[in-house]
CSV table of C-alpha atoms in Angstrom, one decimal:
chain,number,residue,atom,x,y,z
A,236,UNK,CA,-170.3,15.0,3.0
A,237,UNK,CA,-169.6,11.3,2.4
A,238,UNK,CA,-172.2,8.8,3.3
A,239,UNK,CA,-170.3,6.1,5.3
A,240,UNK,CA,-173.2,3.7,5.9
A,241,UNK,CA,-172.3,0.1,5.5
A,242,UNK,CA,-173.5,-3.4,6.3
A,243,UNK,CA,-171.7,-5.8,8.7
A,244,UNK,CA,-170.5,-7.7,5.7
A,245,UNK,CA,-169.1,-4.6,4.2
A,246,UNK,CA,-167.1,-4.0,7.3
A,247,UNK,CA,-165.7,-7.5,7.5
A,248,UNK,CA,-164.9,-7.3,3.8
A,249,UNK,CA,-162.3,-4.7,4.7
A,250,UNK,CA,-160.7,-6.7,7.4
A,251,UNK,CA,-157.9,-9.3,6.9
A,252,UNK,CA,-156.4,-12.2,8.8
A,253,UNK,CA,-153.4,-11.2,10.9
A,254,UNK,CA,-154.7,-7.8,11.7
A,255,UNK,CA,-154.6,-6.1,15.1
A,256,UNK,CA,-158.2,-5.4,15.9
A,257,UNK,CA,-159.5,-3.2,18.7
A,258,UNK,CA,-163.0,-3.9,20.1
A,259,UNK,CA,-164.7,-1.2,22.2
A,260,UNK,CA,-167.2,-1.5,25.0
A,261,UNK,CA,-166.3,-2.9,28.5
A,262,UNK,CA,-166.9,-6.4,29.7
A,263,UNK,CA,-170.5,-7.3,28.9
A,264,UNK,CA,-171.5,-3.7,28.1
A,265,UNK,CA,-172.1,-2.1,24.8
A,266,UNK,CA,-170.0,-4.5,22.7
A,267,UNK,CA,-170.2,-4.4,18.9
A,268,UNK,CA,-171.5,-8.0,18.9
A,269,UNK,CA,-173.2,-7.9,15.5
A,270,UNK,CA,-169.9,-7.0,14.0
A,271,UNK,CA,-168.1,-9.7,16.0
A,272,UNK,CA,-170.7,-12.2,14.8
A,273,UNK,CA,-170.1,-11.0,11.2
A,274,UNK,CA,-166.4,-11.6,11.7
A,275,UNK,CA,-167.2,-15.2,12.9
A,276,UNK,CA,-169.1,-15.8,9.7
A,277,UNK,CA,-165.9,-14.9,7.7
A,278,UNK,CA,-162.7,-16.9,7.4
A,279,UNK,CA,-160.7,-14.2,9.1
A,280,UNK,CA,-158.3,-15.5,11.7
A,281,UNK,CA,-154.8,-15.1,13.3
A,282,UNK,CA,-156.0,-11.8,15.0
A,283,UNK,CA,-154.3,-9.7,17.7
A,284,UNK,CA,-157.3,-8.5,19.7
A,285,UNK,CA,-157.1,-5.4,21.9
A,286,UNK,CA,-160.1,-5.2,24.2
A,287,UNK,CA,-161.6,-4.6,27.7
A,288,UNK,CA,-162.6,-8.1,27.2
A,289,UNK,CA,-166.1,-9.6,27.3
A,290,UNK,CA,-168.1,-12.0,25.2
A,291,UNK,CA,-166.4,-10.5,22.1
A,292,UNK,CA,-163.2,-12.1,23.3
A,293,UNK,CA,-165.0,-15.3,24.4
A,294,UNK,CA,-166.6,-15.8,21.0
A,295,UNK,CA,-163.5,-15.2,19.0
A,296,UNK,CA,-161.3,-17.3,21.3
A,297,UNK,CA,-163.7,-20.2,21.3
A,298,UNK,CA,-163.8,-20.1,17.5
A,299,UNK,CA,-160.0,-20.1,17.3
A,300,UNK,CA,-159.7,-16.7,15.7
A,301,UNK,CA,-157.2,-15.1,18.2
A,302,UNK,CA,-153.5,-15.4,18.0
A,303,UNK,CA,-152.7,-12.8,20.7
A,304,UNK,CA,-155.0,-11.0,23.2
A,305,UNK,CA,-154.1,-7.7,24.8
A,306,UNK,CA,-156.5,-7.0,27.7
A,307,UNK,CA,-156.8,-6.2,31.3
A,308,UNK,CA,-159.5,-8.7,31.9
A,309,UNK,CA,-162.2,-10.9,30.2
A,310,UNK,CA,-165.5,-10.8,32.1
A,311,UNK,CA,-169.2,-11.0,31.6
A,312,UNK,CA,-169.7,-8.7,34.6
A,313,UNK,CA,-172.4,-10.6,36.4
A,314,UNK,CA,-170.3,-13.7,35.6
A,315,UNK,CA,-166.8,-12.7,36.8
A,316,UNK,CA,-164.6,-14.7,34.3
A,317,UNK,CA,-165.6,-15.2,30.7
A,318,UNK,CA,-165.8,-19.0,30.5
A,319,UNK,CA,-165.0,-19.5,26.8
A,320,UNK,CA,-162.0,-17.2,27.1
A,321,UNK,CA,-160.9,-19.2,30.1
A,322,UNK,CA,-161.2,-22.5,28.3
A,323,UNK,CA,-159.2,-21.3,25.3
A,324,UNK,CA,-156.6,-19.7,27.5
A,325,UNK,CA,-156.1,-22.8,29.6
A,326,UNK,CA,-155.6,-24.9,26.5
A,327,UNK,CA,-152.9,-22.5,25.3
A,328,UNK,CA,-154.9,-21.4,22.2
A,329,UNK,CA,-153.5,-17.9,22.1
A,330,UNK,CA,-150.9,-15.7,23.8
A,331,UNK,CA,-152.0,-13.1,26.4
A,332,UNK,CA,-150.6,-9.7,27.2
A,333,UNK,CA,-152.3,-8.8,30.4
A,334,UNK,CA,-152.1,-5.1,31.4
A,335,UNK,CA,-153.4,-3.1,34.3
A,336,UNK,CA,-156.6,-1.2,33.4
A,337,UNK,CA,-154.8,2.1,33.7
A,338,UNK,CA,-151.9,0.9,31.6
A,339,UNK,CA,-154.3,-0.2,29.0
A,340,UNK,CA,-156.0,3.2,28.9
A,341,UNK,CA,-152.7,5.0,28.6
A,342,UNK,CA,-151.7,2.7,25.8
A,343,UNK,CA,-154.9,3.8,23.9
A,344,UNK,CA,-154.0,7.4,24.7
A,345,UNK,CA,-150.5,7.0,23.3
A,346,UNK,CA,-151.8,5.4,20.1
A,347,UNK,CA,-154.5,8.1,19.7
A,348,UNK,CA,-151.9,10.8,20.0
A,349,UNK,CA,-149.4,8.9,17.7
A,350,UNK,CA,-146.9,8.6,20.5
A,351,UNK,CA,-144.7,5.5,20.8
A,352,UNK,CA,-145.4,5.2,24.6
A,353,UNK,CA,-146.6,7.1,27.6
A,354,UNK,CA,-145.0,7.1,31.1
A,355,UNK,CA,-147.2,6.0,33.9
A,356,UNK,CA,-147.0,4.9,37.5
A,357,UNK,CA,-149.5,2.1,37.1
A,358,UNK,CA,-147.9,-1.3,37.2
A,359,UNK,CA,-144.9,-0.4,39.3
A,360,UNK,CA,-144.5,-2.9,42.2
A,361,UNK,CA,-146.9,-5.3,40.7
A,362,UNK,CA,-146.6,-8.7,38.9
A,363,UNK,CA,-147.6,-6.9,35.7
A,364,UNK,CA,-144.0,-6.2,35.1
A,365,UNK,CA,-143.1,-9.8,35.8
A,366,UNK,CA,-145.6,-11.4,33.4
A,367,UNK,CA,-144.8,-8.8,30.7
A,368,UNK,CA,-141.0,-8.9,30.6
A,369,UNK,CA,-141.1,-6.9,27.3
A,370,UNK,CA,-142.3,-3.8,29.2
A,371,UNK,CA,-139.7,-1.2,29.9
A,372,UNK,CA,-139.2,1.6,32.4
A,373,UNK,CA,-138.0,5.2,31.8
A,374,UNK,CA,-136.4,7.7,34.1
A,375,UNK,CA,-137.9,11.2,34.3
A,376,UNK,CA,-135.5,13.7,32.7
A,377,UNK,CA,-136.5,16.3,35.3
A,378,UNK,CA,-135.1,16.8,38.8
A,379,UNK,CA,-137.4,14.2,40.4
A,380,UNK,CA,-135.6,11.4,38.5
A,381,UNK,CA,-138.7,9.2,39.0
A,382,UNK,CA,-138.8,5.8,37.4
A,383,UNK,CA,-142.0,5.2,35.4
A,384,UNK,CA,-143.4,2.4,33.2
A,385,UNK,CA,-143.2,3.2,29.5
A,386,UNK,CA,-146.6,1.8,28.3
A,387,UNK,CA,-146.3,1.1,24.6
A,388,UNK,CA,-149.0,2.5,22.2
A,389,UNK,CA,-151.8,0.1,21.5
A,390,UNK,CA,-151.9,0.9,17.8
A,391,UNK,CA,-154.5,-1.0,15.8
A,392,UNK,CA,-155.3,-1.7,12.1
A,393,UNK,CA,-159.0,-1.4,12.8
A,394,UNK,CA,-161.4,-0.8,15.6
A,395,UNK,CA,-165.0,-1.9,16.1
A,396,UNK,CA,-167.3,0.0,18.5
A,397,UNK,CA,-171.1,0.1,19.2
A,398,UNK,CA,-172.9,3.3,20.2
A,399,UNK,CA,-176.6,4.3,20.6
A,400,UNK,CA,-177.0,6.7,17.7
A,401,UNK,CA,-175.0,7.8,14.7
A,402,UNK,CA,-175.4,9.8,11.5
A,403,UNK,CA,-174.4,8.6,8.0
A,404,UNK,CA,-171.2,10.7,8.0
A,405,UNK,CA,-169.7,9.1,11.0
A,406,UNK,CA,-170.6,11.1,14.1
A,407,UNK,CA,-171.7,8.8,16.9
A,408,UNK,CA,-173.4,9.3,20.3
A,409,UNK,CA,-173.6,7.4,23.5
A,410,UNK,CA,-176.7,7.8,25.7
A,411,UNK,CA,-175.7,5.6,28.6
A,412,UNK,CA,-173.7,6.2,31.7
A,413,UNK,CA,-170.2,5.6,30.3
A,414,UNK,CA,-168.2,6.2,27.1
A,415,UNK,CA,-166.1,3.0,27.7
A,416,UNK,CA,-163.1,4.6,25.9
A,417,UNK,CA,-164.7,4.0,22.5
A,418,UNK,CA,-163.5,7.3,21.2
A,419,UNK,CA,-159.9,6.3,22.0
A,420,UNK,CA,-160.3,3.0,20.2
A,421,UNK,CA,-161.5,4.9,17.1
A,422,UNK,CA,-158.7,7.4,17.3
A,423,UNK,CA,-156.0,4.8,17.9
A,424,UNK,CA,-156.9,2.7,14.8
A,425,UNK,CA,-156.1,3.1,11.2
A,426,UNK,CA,-159.7,2.5,10.4
A,427,UNK,CA,-162.8,2.6,12.7
A,428,UNK,CA,-166.2,1.1,12.2
A,429,UNK,CA,-169.1,2.1,14.3
A,430,UNK,CA,-172.3,0.1,14.6
A,431,UNK,CA,-175.3,1.8,16.2
A,432,UNK,CA,-178.8,1.1,17.3
A,433,UNK,CA,-180.2,3.8,15.0
A,434,UNK,CA,-179.0,6.0,12.2
A,435,UNK,CA,-180.4,9.5,12.5
A,436,UNK,CA,-180.0,12.8,10.9
A,437,UNK,CA,-177.1,14.9,12.2
A,438,UNK,CA,-179.5,17.4,13.8
A,439,UNK,CA,-181.2,14.7,15.8
A,440,UNK,CA,-177.9,13.9,17.6
A,441,UNK,CA,-178.0,17.3,19.2
A,442,UNK,CA,-181.6,16.8,20.3
A,443,UNK,CA,-180.9,13.3,21.9
A,444,UNK,CA,-178.3,14.3,24.4
A,445,UNK,CA,-175.8,17.0,25.6
A,446,UNK,CA,-172.8,17.9,23.4
A,447,UNK,CA,-170.5,15.7,25.4
A,448,UNK,CA,-172.5,12.7,24.4
A,449,UNK,CA,-171.3,13.1,20.8
A,450,UNK,CA,-168.4,10.9,21.6
A,451,UNK,CA,-167.0,9.8,18.2
A,452,UNK,CA,-166.3,12.3,15.5
A,453,UNK,CA,-166.6,11.6,11.8
A,454,UNK,CA,-162.9,12.5,11.2
A,455,UNK,CA,-161.9,9.1,12.6
A,456,UNK,CA,-164.7,6.9,11.4
A,457,UNK,CA,-164.4,4.8,8.2
A,458,UNK,CA,-167.9,3.2,8.2
A,459,UNK,CA,-171.2,3.2,10.1
A,460,UNK,CA,-173.6,0.3,10.4
A,461,UNK,CA,-177.2,0.5,11.7
A,462,UNK,CA,-177.6,-2.7,13.8
A,463,UNK,CA,-180.7,-2.6,16.0
A,464,UNK,CA,-180.0,-4.9,19.0
A,465,UNK,CA,-176.5,-5.1,17.7
A,466,UNK,CA,-174.9,-5.2,21.2
A,467,UNK,CA,-176.9,-8.3,22.2
A,468,UNK,CA,-176.5,-10.0,24.6
A,469,UNK,CA,-174.5,-7.2,26.2
A,470,UNK,CA,-176.2,-4.1,27.5
A,471,UNK,CA,-176.8,-0.9,25.5
A,472,UNK,CA,-178.3,1.4,28.0
A,473,UNK,CA,-180.8,3.1,27.8
A,474,UNK,CA,-181.9,1.2,24.7
A,475,UNK,CA,-181.8,-2.2,26.5
A,476,UNK,CA,-180.2,-4.0,29.4
A,477,UNK,CA,-178.0,-7.1,29.2
A,478,UNK,CA,-179.9,-10.2,28.4
A,479,UNK,CA,-179.0,-12.0,31.6
A,480,UNK,CA,-180.9,-15.2,30.8
A,481,UNK,CA,-179.3,-15.6,27.4
A,482,UNK,CA,-175.9,-14.7,28.8
A,483,UNK,CA,-176.3,-17.5,31.4
A,484,UNK,CA,-177.1,-19.9,28.5
A,485,UNK,CA,-174.0,-18.8,26.6
A,486,UNK,CA,-171.8,-19.3,29.6
A,487,UNK,CA,-173.1,-22.7,30.5
A,488,UNK,CA,-173.5,-24.2,27.0
A,489,UNK,CA,-170.6,-26.1,25.3
A,490,UNK,CA,-169.2,-24.0,22.5
A,491,UNK,CA,-170.1,-26.4,19.6
A,492,UNK,CA,-173.7,-26.6,20.8
A,493,UNK,CA,-174.1,-22.9,21.2
A,494,UNK,CA,-172.5,-22.1,17.9
A,495,UNK,CA,-174.6,-24.6,16.0
A,496,UNK,CA,-177.9,-23.1,17.3
A,497,UNK,CA,-177.1,-19.4,17.3
A,498,UNK,CA,-174.1,-18.7,15.1
A,499,UNK,CA,-174.5,-21.0,12.1
A,500,UNK,CA,-176.9,-18.8,10.1
A,501,UNK,CA,-175.9,-16.6,7.2
A,502,UNK,CA,-176.7,-13.2,8.7
A,503,UNK,CA,-177.3,-11.2,11.8
A,504,UNK,CA,-181.0,-11.6,11.2
A,505,UNK,CA,-180.7,-15.4,11.5
A,506,UNK,CA,-179.0,-14.9,14.9
A,507,UNK,CA,-181.7,-12.5,16.2
A,508,UNK,CA,-184.4,-15.0,15.0
A,509,UNK,CA,-182.7,-17.8,16.9
A,510,UNK,CA,-182.5,-15.8,20.0
A,511,UNK,CA,-186.2,-14.8,19.8
A,512,UNK,CA,-187.1,-18.5,19.3
A,513,UNK,CA,-185.1,-19.5,22.4
A,514,UNK,CA,-186.9,-16.9,24.5
A,515,UNK,CA,-190.3,-18.0,23.3
A,516,UNK,CA,-189.4,-21.6,24.4
A,517,UNK,CA,-188.6,-20.3,27.9
A,518,UNK,CA,-192.0,-18.5,28.3
């Protein structure tokens, strides 16, 4: 079978400005941050980003890489509103399509199943319909005649996700408490790139967790990247928790200052060294 192992730079080399990019994880949990940082080191811009938003959105928004964001929220979890997202949004740096969480999920389901839309009740009677005037409703063709929201498919050119373990042919496993819809992101995209804490032999995936933990199948994965600590500073349970101290620093530091110290290096290794140096200063 094909060895799909790549580097972060290999992944970014396959992306282009103007793409619609899905980013897995949820808030400040198991985000593919090493791949996002690699994206920041490139010249790629003008992106439509589809995400249960966290610092992935904050970093890309602060760096001016987003043209349009499709998201139900942008949060750091322990810090309710992502501050760099907020600053970019308040300055009108990008357009926002804000969907209810359930609408967002069904948009992923529609795209994964190659449907143009799926009918849902979520959003009815709420301001979601007012702030998204492009949304349409449909009437059930059956006897009930119920009016439903037609949530459009969230189709993506590429998706980035981070899981705990993967093999070189593209099967990937989560070992934490929640899949965070990463499988839907991969299935809804034309190409999917999985970063992981550790690349292992295929047989090891079956030993590490139950069959249902094998969330992502090789049939929808284009490339796999081994990135230890690659979700930092978000959590990647059980491998590590969120780096709360560093997240507070990120949230309270002016963007230019933060980027100069932690994001100006040539590689992910430079970022990790800068983070270790900062922690040593605090001890």
